[in-house]
mmCIF file of C-alpha atoms and ligand atoms in Angstrom:
data_model
loop_
_atom_site.group_PDB
_atom_site.id
_atom_site.type_symbol
_atom_site.label_atom_id
_atom_site.label_comp_id
_atom_site.label_asym_id
_atom_site.label_seq_id
_atom_site.Cartn_x
_atom_site.Cartn_y
_atom_site.Cartn_z
ATOM 1 C CA UNK A 27 11.024 -98.262 17.305
ATOM 2 C CA UNK A 28 12.564 -96.359 14.252
ATOM 3 C CA UNK A 29 16.424 -96.917 15.548
ATOM 4 C CA UNK A 30 17.410 -100.055 16.179
ATOM 5 C CA UNK A 31 19.064 -100.493 19.663
ATOM 6 C CA UNK A 32 22.634 -100.705 18.068
ATOM 7 C CA UNK A 33 21.812 -97.590 16.444
ATOM 8 C CA UNK A 34 20.631 -95.969 19.889
ATOM 9 C CA UNK A 35 23.662 -97.102 21.057
ATOM 10 C CA UNK A 36 26.034 -95.830 18.481
ATOM 11 C CA UNK A 37 24.540 -92.473 18.509
ATOM 12 C CA UNK A 38 24.696 -91.735 22.587
ATOM 13 C CA UNK A 39 28.351 -92.951 22.260
ATOM 14 C CA UNK A 40 29.680 -91.977 18.705
ATOM 15 C CA UNK A 41 27.237 -88.723 19.164
ATOM 16 C CA UNK A 42 25.902 -89.151 15.433
ATOM 17 C CA UNK A 43 24.077 -91.075 13.402
ATOM 18 C CA UNK A 44 23.851 -90.900 9.545
ATOM 19 C CA UNK A 45 20.936 -91.556 7.823
ATOM 20 C CA UNK A 46 21.185 -92.225 3.970
ATOM 21 C CA UNK A 47 18.717 -91.103 1.538
ATOM 22 C CA UNK A 48 16.147 -90.447 4.128
ATOM 23 C CA UNK A 49 14.288 -87.968 2.407
ATOM 24 C CA UNK A 50 12.328 -88.870 -0.761
ATOM 25 C CA UNK A 51 13.111 -87.108 -4.682
ATOM 26 C CA UNK A 52 10.114 -85.443 -4.849
ATOM 27 C CA UNK A 53 10.323 -84.435 -0.601
ATOM 28 C CA UNK A 54 14.040 -83.013 -1.569
ATOM 29 C CA UNK A 55 12.648 -80.994 -5.002
ATOM 30 C CA UNK A 56 10.332 -79.573 -2.677
ATOM 31 C CA UNK A 57 12.514 -78.333 0.035
ATOM 32 C CA UNK A 58 15.231 -77.238 -2.682
ATOM 33 C CA UNK A 59 12.221 -75.216 -3.948
ATOM 34 C CA UNK A 60 11.776 -73.397 -0.753
ATOM 35 C CA UNK A 61 15.694 -72.998 -0.302
ATOM 36 C CA UNK A 62 15.940 -71.290 -3.999
ATOM 37 C CA UNK A 63 12.924 -68.541 -3.022
ATOM 38 C CA UNK A 64 14.810 -68.003 0.269
ATOM 39 C CA UNK A 65 17.994 -67.695 -1.479
ATOM 40 C CA UNK A 66 16.692 -65.123 -4.000
ATOM 41 C CA UNK A 67 14.572 -63.039 -1.061
ATOM 42 C CA UNK A 68 17.547 -62.633 0.762
ATOM 43 C CA UNK A 69 20.293 -61.413 -2.388
ATOM 44 C CA UNK A 70 17.436 -58.582 -2.649
ATOM 45 C CA UNK A 71 17.205 -58.443 0.859
ATOM 46 C CA UNK A 72 13.543 -58.438 0.631
ATOM 47 C CA UNK A 73 11.566 -59.438 3.331
ATOM 48 C CA UNK A 74 10.897 -62.940 3.796
ATOM 49 C CA UNK A 75 8.765 -64.712 5.810
ATOM 50 C CA UNK A 76 9.881 -67.057 8.468
ATOM 51 C CA UNK A 77 10.945 -70.093 7.613
ATOM 52 C CA UNK A 78 8.092 -72.127 9.410
ATOM 53 C CA UNK A 79 6.284 -70.340 7.332
ATOM 54 C CA UNK A 80 7.130 -71.806 3.644
ATOM 55 C CA UNK A 81 5.554 -74.256 2.102
ATOM 56 C CA UNK A 82 7.387 -77.162 2.947
ATOM 57 C CA UNK A 83 10.383 -76.416 5.236
ATOM 58 C CA UNK A 84 7.781 -75.304 7.521
ATOM 59 C CA UNK A 85 6.378 -78.843 7.289
ATOM 60 C CA UNK A 86 9.714 -80.291 7.841
ATOM 61 C CA UNK A 87 10.148 -79.263 11.204
ATOM 62 C CA UNK A 88 6.821 -81.928 12.371
ATOM 63 C CA UNK A 89 8.382 -84.018 10.317
ATOM 64 C CA UNK A 90 6.012 -87.614 11.263
ATOM 65 C CA UNK A 91 9.710 -89.821 10.196
ATOM 66 C CA UNK A 92 12.241 -86.620 12.034
ATOM 67 C CA UNK A 93 9.667 -86.863 14.885
ATOM 68 C CA UNK A 94 10.120 -90.952 15.334
ATOM 69 C CA UNK A 95 13.857 -90.497 15.081
ATOM 70 C CA UNK A 96 14.419 -87.401 17.548
ATOM 71 C CA UNK A 97 11.848 -89.154 20.002
ATOM 72 C CA UNK A 98 13.481 -92.374 19.864
ATOM 73 C CA UNK A 99 16.956 -90.627 21.283
ATOM 74 C CA UNK A 100 15.155 -88.036 23.966
ATOM 75 C CA UNK A 101 11.813 -89.288 24.694
ATOM 76 C CA UNK A 102 8.514 -87.571 24.186
ATOM 77 C CA UNK A 103 7.022 -83.961 24.776
ATOM 78 C CA UNK A 104 10.447 -82.448 23.209
ATOM 79 C CA UNK A 105 10.797 -78.843 21.907
ATOM 80 C CA UNK A 106 11.655 -77.621 18.813
ATOM 81 C CA UNK A 107 14.628 -75.420 18.795
ATOM 82 C CA UNK A 108 15.347 -73.231 15.340
ATOM 83 C CA UNK A 109 15.238 -74.366 11.792
ATOM 84 C CA UNK A 110 17.745 -73.141 9.387
ATOM 85 C CA UNK A 111 17.984 -73.237 5.171
ATOM 86 C CA UNK A 112 20.746 -71.877 3.711
ATOM 87 C CA UNK A 113 22.065 -72.705 -0.525
ATOM 88 C CA UNK A 114 25.955 -73.064 -0.551
ATOM 89 C CA UNK A 115 27.568 -72.421 -3.787
ATOM 90 C CA UNK A 116 30.547 -72.108 -4.946
ATOM 91 C CA UNK A 117 32.662 -70.357 -3.107
ATOM 92 C CA UNK A 118 30.983 -71.085 0.438
ATOM 93 C CA UNK A 119 33.566 -70.645 3.384
ATOM 94 C CA UNK A 120 34.145 -72.869 5.932
ATOM 95 C CA UNK A 121 32.762 -73.077 9.243
ATOM 96 C CA UNK A 122 35.286 -72.846 12.208
ATOM 97 C CA UNK A 123 34.999 -76.391 14.617
ATOM 98 C CA UNK A 124 32.596 -75.084 16.948
ATOM 99 C CA UNK A 125 29.949 -77.366 19.071
ATOM 100 C CA UNK A 126 25.750 -75.973 19.162
ATOM 101 C CA UNK A 127 24.319 -77.375 22.553
ATOM 102 C CA UNK A 128 22.530 -74.911 24.349
ATOM 103 C CA UNK A 129 22.953 -73.708 28.386
ATOM 104 C CA UNK A 130 23.475 -71.076 30.367
ATOM 105 C CA UNK A 131 26.418 -70.675 30.955
ATOM 106 C CA UNK A 132 27.965 -74.375 30.085
ATOM 107 C CA UNK A 133 28.304 -76.694 32.820
ATOM 108 C CA UNK A 134 26.739 -79.923 32.344
ATOM 109 C CA UNK A 135 25.251 -82.599 28.918
ATOM 110 C CA UNK A 136 21.891 -84.105 32.190
ATOM 111 C CA UNK A 137 19.391 -83.562 28.855
ATOM 112 C CA UNK A 138 20.117 -84.248 24.984
ATOM 113 C CA UNK A 139 19.902 -81.854 22.686
ATOM 114 C CA UNK A 140 19.511 -82.829 18.613
ATOM 115 C CA UNK A 141 20.617 -81.237 15.524
ATOM 116 C CA UNK A 142 19.583 -83.153 12.075
ATOM 117 C CA UNK A 143 21.225 -81.825 9.116
ATOM 118 C CA UNK A 144 19.605 -82.003 6.254
ATOM 119 C CA UNK A 145 21.963 -82.730 2.463
ATOM 120 C CA UNK A 146 19.028 -82.099 -0.246
ATOM 121 C CA UNK A 147 21.537 -83.137 -3.237
ATOM 122 C CA UNK A 148 23.698 -84.889 -1.113
ATOM 123 C CA UNK A 149 27.779 -84.488 -0.455
ATOM 124 C CA UNK A 150 30.202 -85.012 -2.910
ATOM 125 C CA UNK A 151 33.579 -83.617 -1.614
ATOM 126 C CA UNK A 152 32.520 -79.951 -3.706
ATOM 127 C CA UNK A 153 31.930 -76.922 -1.942
ATOM 128 C CA UNK A 154 32.345 -78.035 1.916
ATOM 129 C CA UNK A 155 32.630 -81.203 3.822
ATOM 130 C CA UNK A 156 30.739 -81.841 7.066
ATOM 131 C CA UNK A 157 33.919 -82.972 9.900
ATOM 132 C CA UNK A 158 33.445 -84.196 13.114
ATOM 133 C CA UNK A 159 34.742 -85.673 15.850
ATOM 134 C CA UNK A 160 33.046 -88.648 17.415
ATOM 135 C CA UNK A 161 32.396 -89.009 21.107
ATOM 136 C CA UNK A 162 33.339 -85.159 22.029
ATOM 137 C CA UNK A 163 29.572 -84.167 23.223
ATOM 138 C CA UNK A 164 30.427 -85.473 26.430
ATOM 139 C CA UNK A 165 33.401 -82.863 26.674
ATOM 140 C CA UNK A 166 31.912 -79.725 28.046
ATOM 141 C CA UNK A 167 33.494 -76.775 26.388
ATOM 142 C CA UNK A 168 31.543 -73.580 25.360
ATOM 143 C CA UNK A 169 30.179 -72.918 22.594
ATOM 144 C CA UNK A 170 33.210 -70.953 20.476
ATOM 145 C CA UNK A 171 35.650 -72.382 22.320
ATOM 146 C CA UNK A 172 37.597 -74.009 19.292
ATOM 147 C CA UNK A 173 37.327 -70.899 16.506
ATOM 148 C CA UNK A 174 40.581 -70.906 17.012
ATOM 149 C CA UNK A 175 41.396 -74.569 15.292
ATOM 150 C CA UNK A 176 39.307 -72.591 11.832
ATOM 151 C CA UNK A 177 38.992 -76.391 10.133
ATOM 152 C CA UNK A 178 42.441 -77.722 10.612
ATOM 153 C CA UNK A 179 41.971 -81.777 10.751
ATOM 154 C CA UNK A 180 41.990 -82.877 14.400
ATOM 155 C CA UNK A 181 43.132 -86.360 15.771
ATOM 156 C CA UNK A 182 39.721 -88.938 14.952
ATOM 157 C CA UNK A 183 38.010 -86.339 13.129
ATOM 158 C CA UNK A 184 35.488 -88.056 10.545
ATOM 159 C CA UNK A 185 35.007 -86.394 7.443
ATOM 160 C CA UNK A 186 31.710 -87.015 6.098
ATOM 161 C CA UNK A 187 31.906 -85.984 2.231
ATOM 162 C CA UNK A 188 30.032 -88.588 0.213
ATOM 163 C CA UNK A 189 25.850 -88.554 0.741
ATOM 164 C CA UNK A 190 23.445 -89.531 -1.830
ATOM 165 C CA UNK A 191 20.582 -87.140 -2.164
ATOM 166 C CA UNK A 192 18.198 -86.556 0.568
ATOM 167 C CA UNK A 193 20.639 -87.614 3.304
ATOM 168 C CA UNK A 194 20.024 -86.540 7.151
ATOM 169 C CA UNK A 195 22.880 -86.876 9.696
ATOM 170 C CA UNK A 196 21.459 -86.711 13.092
ATOM 171 C CA UNK A 197 24.373 -85.126 15.382
ATOM 172 C CA UNK A 198 24.455 -84.431 19.234
ATOM 173 C CA UNK A 199 24.027 -80.459 19.517
ATOM 174 C CA UNK A 200 27.474 -81.100 21.766
ATOM 175 C CA UNK A 201 29.313 -82.788 19.168
ATOM 176 C CA UNK A 202 32.319 -80.701 17.923
ATOM 177 C CA UNK A 203 31.411 -80.068 14.329
ATOM 178 C CA UNK A 204 32.914 -78.257 11.279
ATOM 179 C CA UNK A 205 32.425 -77.373 7.806
ATOM 180 C CA UNK A 206 35.603 -77.592 5.780
ATOM 181 C CA UNK A 207 35.742 -75.283 2.669
ATOM 182 C CA UNK A 208 36.501 -77.572 -0.519
ATOM 183 C CA UNK A 209 36.859 -76.316 -3.881
ATOM 184 C CA UNK A 210 34.495 -76.745 -7.032
ATOM 185 C CA UNK A 211 30.564 -76.988 -7.075
ATOM 186 C CA UNK A 212 29.947 -74.656 -9.700
ATOM 187 C CA UNK A 213 27.411 -76.626 -11.044
ATOM 188 C CA UNK A 214 25.985 -78.005 -8.092
ATOM 189 C CA UNK A 215 25.086 -76.039 -5.019
ATOM 190 C CA UNK A 216 24.558 -77.773 -1.579
ATOM 191 C CA UNK A 217 21.055 -77.107 -0.239
ATOM 192 C CA UNK A 218 21.838 -77.947 3.300
ATOM 193 C CA UNK A 219 18.865 -77.244 5.944
ATOM 194 C CA UNK A 220 18.990 -78.316 9.874
ATOM 195 C CA UNK A 221 17.108 -78.508 12.238
ATOM 196 C CA UNK A 222 17.164 -78.282 16.528
ATOM 197 C CA UNK A 223 15.500 -80.088 19.450
ATOM 198 C CA UNK A 224 15.561 -80.103 23.171
ATOM 199 C CA UNK A 225 14.912 -82.853 25.643
ATOM 200 C CA UNK A 226 11.633 -81.942 27.624
ATOM 201 C CA UNK A 227 12.322 -81.557 31.210
ATOM 202 C CA UNK A 228 14.438 -78.702 31.814
ATOM 203 C CA UNK A 229 13.977 -75.068 30.629
ATOM 204 C CA UNK A 230 16.356 -74.607 27.558
ATOM 205 C CA UNK A 231 17.682 -71.133 25.957
ATOM 206 C CA UNK A 232 15.801 -69.685 23.605
ATOM 207 C CA UNK A 233 16.781 -68.888 19.987
ATOM 208 C CA UNK A 234 18.654 -66.115 20.322
ATOM 209 C CA UNK A 235 16.498 -63.587 18.179
ATOM 210 C CA UNK A 236 14.012 -61.464 20.002
ATOM 211 C CA UNK A 237 11.520 -63.093 17.750
ATOM 212 C CA UNK A 238 11.384 -66.344 19.087
ATOM 213 C CA UNK A 239 8.330 -66.677 20.720
ATOM 214 C CA UNK A 240 6.248 -64.974 17.423
ATOM 215 C CA UNK A 241 8.355 -67.946 15.160
ATOM 216 C CA UNK A 242 6.817 -70.200 18.293
ATOM 217 C CA UNK A 243 3.192 -68.821 18.016
ATOM 218 C CA UNK A 244 3.201 -69.075 13.720
ATOM 219 C CA UNK A 245 4.240 -72.312 13.689
ATOM 220 C CA UNK A 246 0.933 -73.077 15.234
ATOM 221 C CA UNK A 247 -0.751 -71.318 13.345
ATOM 222 C CA UNK A 248 0.414 -72.914 10.072
ATOM 223 C CA UNK A 249 -0.200 -76.112 11.369
ATOM 224 C CA UNK A 250 2.751 -77.280 12.332
ATOM 225 C CA UNK A 251 1.501 -79.471 15.517
ATOM 226 C CA UNK A 252 -0.479 -81.874 12.979
ATOM 227 C CA UNK A 253 -3.759 -81.677 14.524
ATOM 228 C CA UNK A 254 -1.928 -81.330 18.105
ATOM 229 C CA UNK A 255 0.183 -84.431 17.720
ATOM 230 C CA UNK A 256 3.083 -82.625 18.120
ATOM 231 C CA UNK A 257 2.340 -79.241 20.096
ATOM 232 C CA UNK A 258 5.128 -80.091 22.267
ATOM 233 C CA UNK A 259 7.319 -79.092 20.008
ATOM 234 C CA UNK A 260 6.139 -75.471 20.378
ATOM 235 C CA UNK A 261 5.425 -74.505 24.015
ATOM 236 C CA UNK A 262 7.063 -71.577 25.143
ATOM 237 C CA UNK A 263 7.515 -72.738 28.593
ATOM 238 C CA UNK A 264 10.443 -75.229 26.928
ATOM 239 C CA UNK A 265 12.179 -72.115 27.092
ATOM 240 C CA UNK A 266 13.934 -69.032 28.738
ATOM 241 C CA UNK A 267 15.303 -66.077 27.058
ATOM 242 C CA UNK A 268 18.700 -66.625 26.015
ATOM 243 C CA UNK A 269 20.203 -63.029 26.245
ATOM 244 C CA UNK A 270 18.105 -62.619 29.740
ATOM 245 C CA UNK A 271 19.926 -65.835 30.865
ATOM 246 C CA UNK A 272 23.501 -64.147 29.492
ATOM 247 C CA UNK A 273 22.883 -61.030 31.398
ATOM 248 C CA UNK A 274 22.281 -62.984 34.614
ATOM 249 C CA UNK A 275 25.561 -64.606 34.667
ATOM 250 C CA UNK A 276 27.786 -62.818 32.419
ATOM 251 C CA UNK A 277 29.373 -60.903 35.516
ATOM 252 C CA UNK A 278 29.487 -63.738 37.481
ATOM 253 C CA UNK A 279 33.279 -64.161 39.267
ATOM 254 C CA UNK A 280 34.978 -66.946 40.822
ATOM 255 C CA UNK A 281 33.620 -70.264 41.503
ATOM 256 C CA UNK A 282 29.499 -70.998 40.820
ATOM 257 C CA UNK A 283 29.395 -74.069 42.567
ATOM 258 C CA UNK A 284 29.627 -71.321 45.909
ATOM 259 C CA UNK A 285 27.332 -69.236 44.621
ATOM 260 C CA UNK A 286 24.543 -71.976 44.236
ATOM 261 C CA UNK A 287 21.585 -71.473 46.498
ATOM 262 C CA UNK A 288 22.369 -74.947 48.020
ATOM 263 C CA UNK A 289 25.645 -74.413 48.714
ATOM 264 C CA UNK A 290 27.050 -75.667 51.545
ATOM 265 C CA UNK A 291 30.777 -75.745 53.545
HETATM 266 FE FE1 LIG B 329 26.942 -76.034 14.235
#
C-alpha cells in the first residue's frame, strides 16, 4: 500500500497528510512551464485549452502515484472532479477560511472527497501560507460559511509554510482551510495546482461550469485514462449537474427530513 496504516489513520482523523518532495525536479519543471504558459494566456485574455489538454498538467490528473494515494483513502473506481492551476505572484491576495466538499445541500459526510494541493516550488513563508484546521472535516457546514472570518487565526490552526519543491498536501475536501497572504516572493512566485477526486458509490455535484461534460470527454480523448486503467475517473455518471441540484432545493423551507420520501411520523 502506498500509505502506511499510520498515515491512513492520520488522514481520516486529522483530515490531511503532507508528502514532501512528492514530484521529481523534472516533473516540477514541466508542470511549471505549463503554468507559465497558462498564466501568459490568462494575462493576455487569450483563449487557451482546458487544463486537461496541457501537455503536463493533463497527465497530472491520472499520475500513477497520485492514483495510488487517492485509491488508498477512498477505494477503487473514484471520479475526477477538477484540476486548477495558478501562478501566485507577489501580492496575491489571501483566500478566507472555507471548505470545498461538494454536496447539494450539505447534510452529511458519508463518502470521501479529497483535494491534492501541489506546491511545485514549495512553500517558504512568502506570498501565502496554507492554513488548515485539523479534524474540522467532520463538521458539516456550507462551503462559504466561514468567509466572515477572513484569514484570522483560529484556535488549533496548522500553518503550513515550509515545504520543499514538489510537495503535495492531501486534504479531505471538507477540511477548513485558507491561504493567508504574506509579503515577499517578488523573485519567487508560487506555482500551485490542485486536483480533486470523489469516492465512487454516490452521485456528486459536477464541476461548476456548464462545460463539465466536455472536460471529461476531452480528458478521455487525450488518453488521460492511460489505456483504460483509469477510465473510471472520467465517467459522467459519477455526477449530476451542480446548478440543477442547487435549483432543486434552493427554495426549500423548513426541515428537509420531513420532506423526504421515506418520512414517517
Ligand atoms: Fe479551497
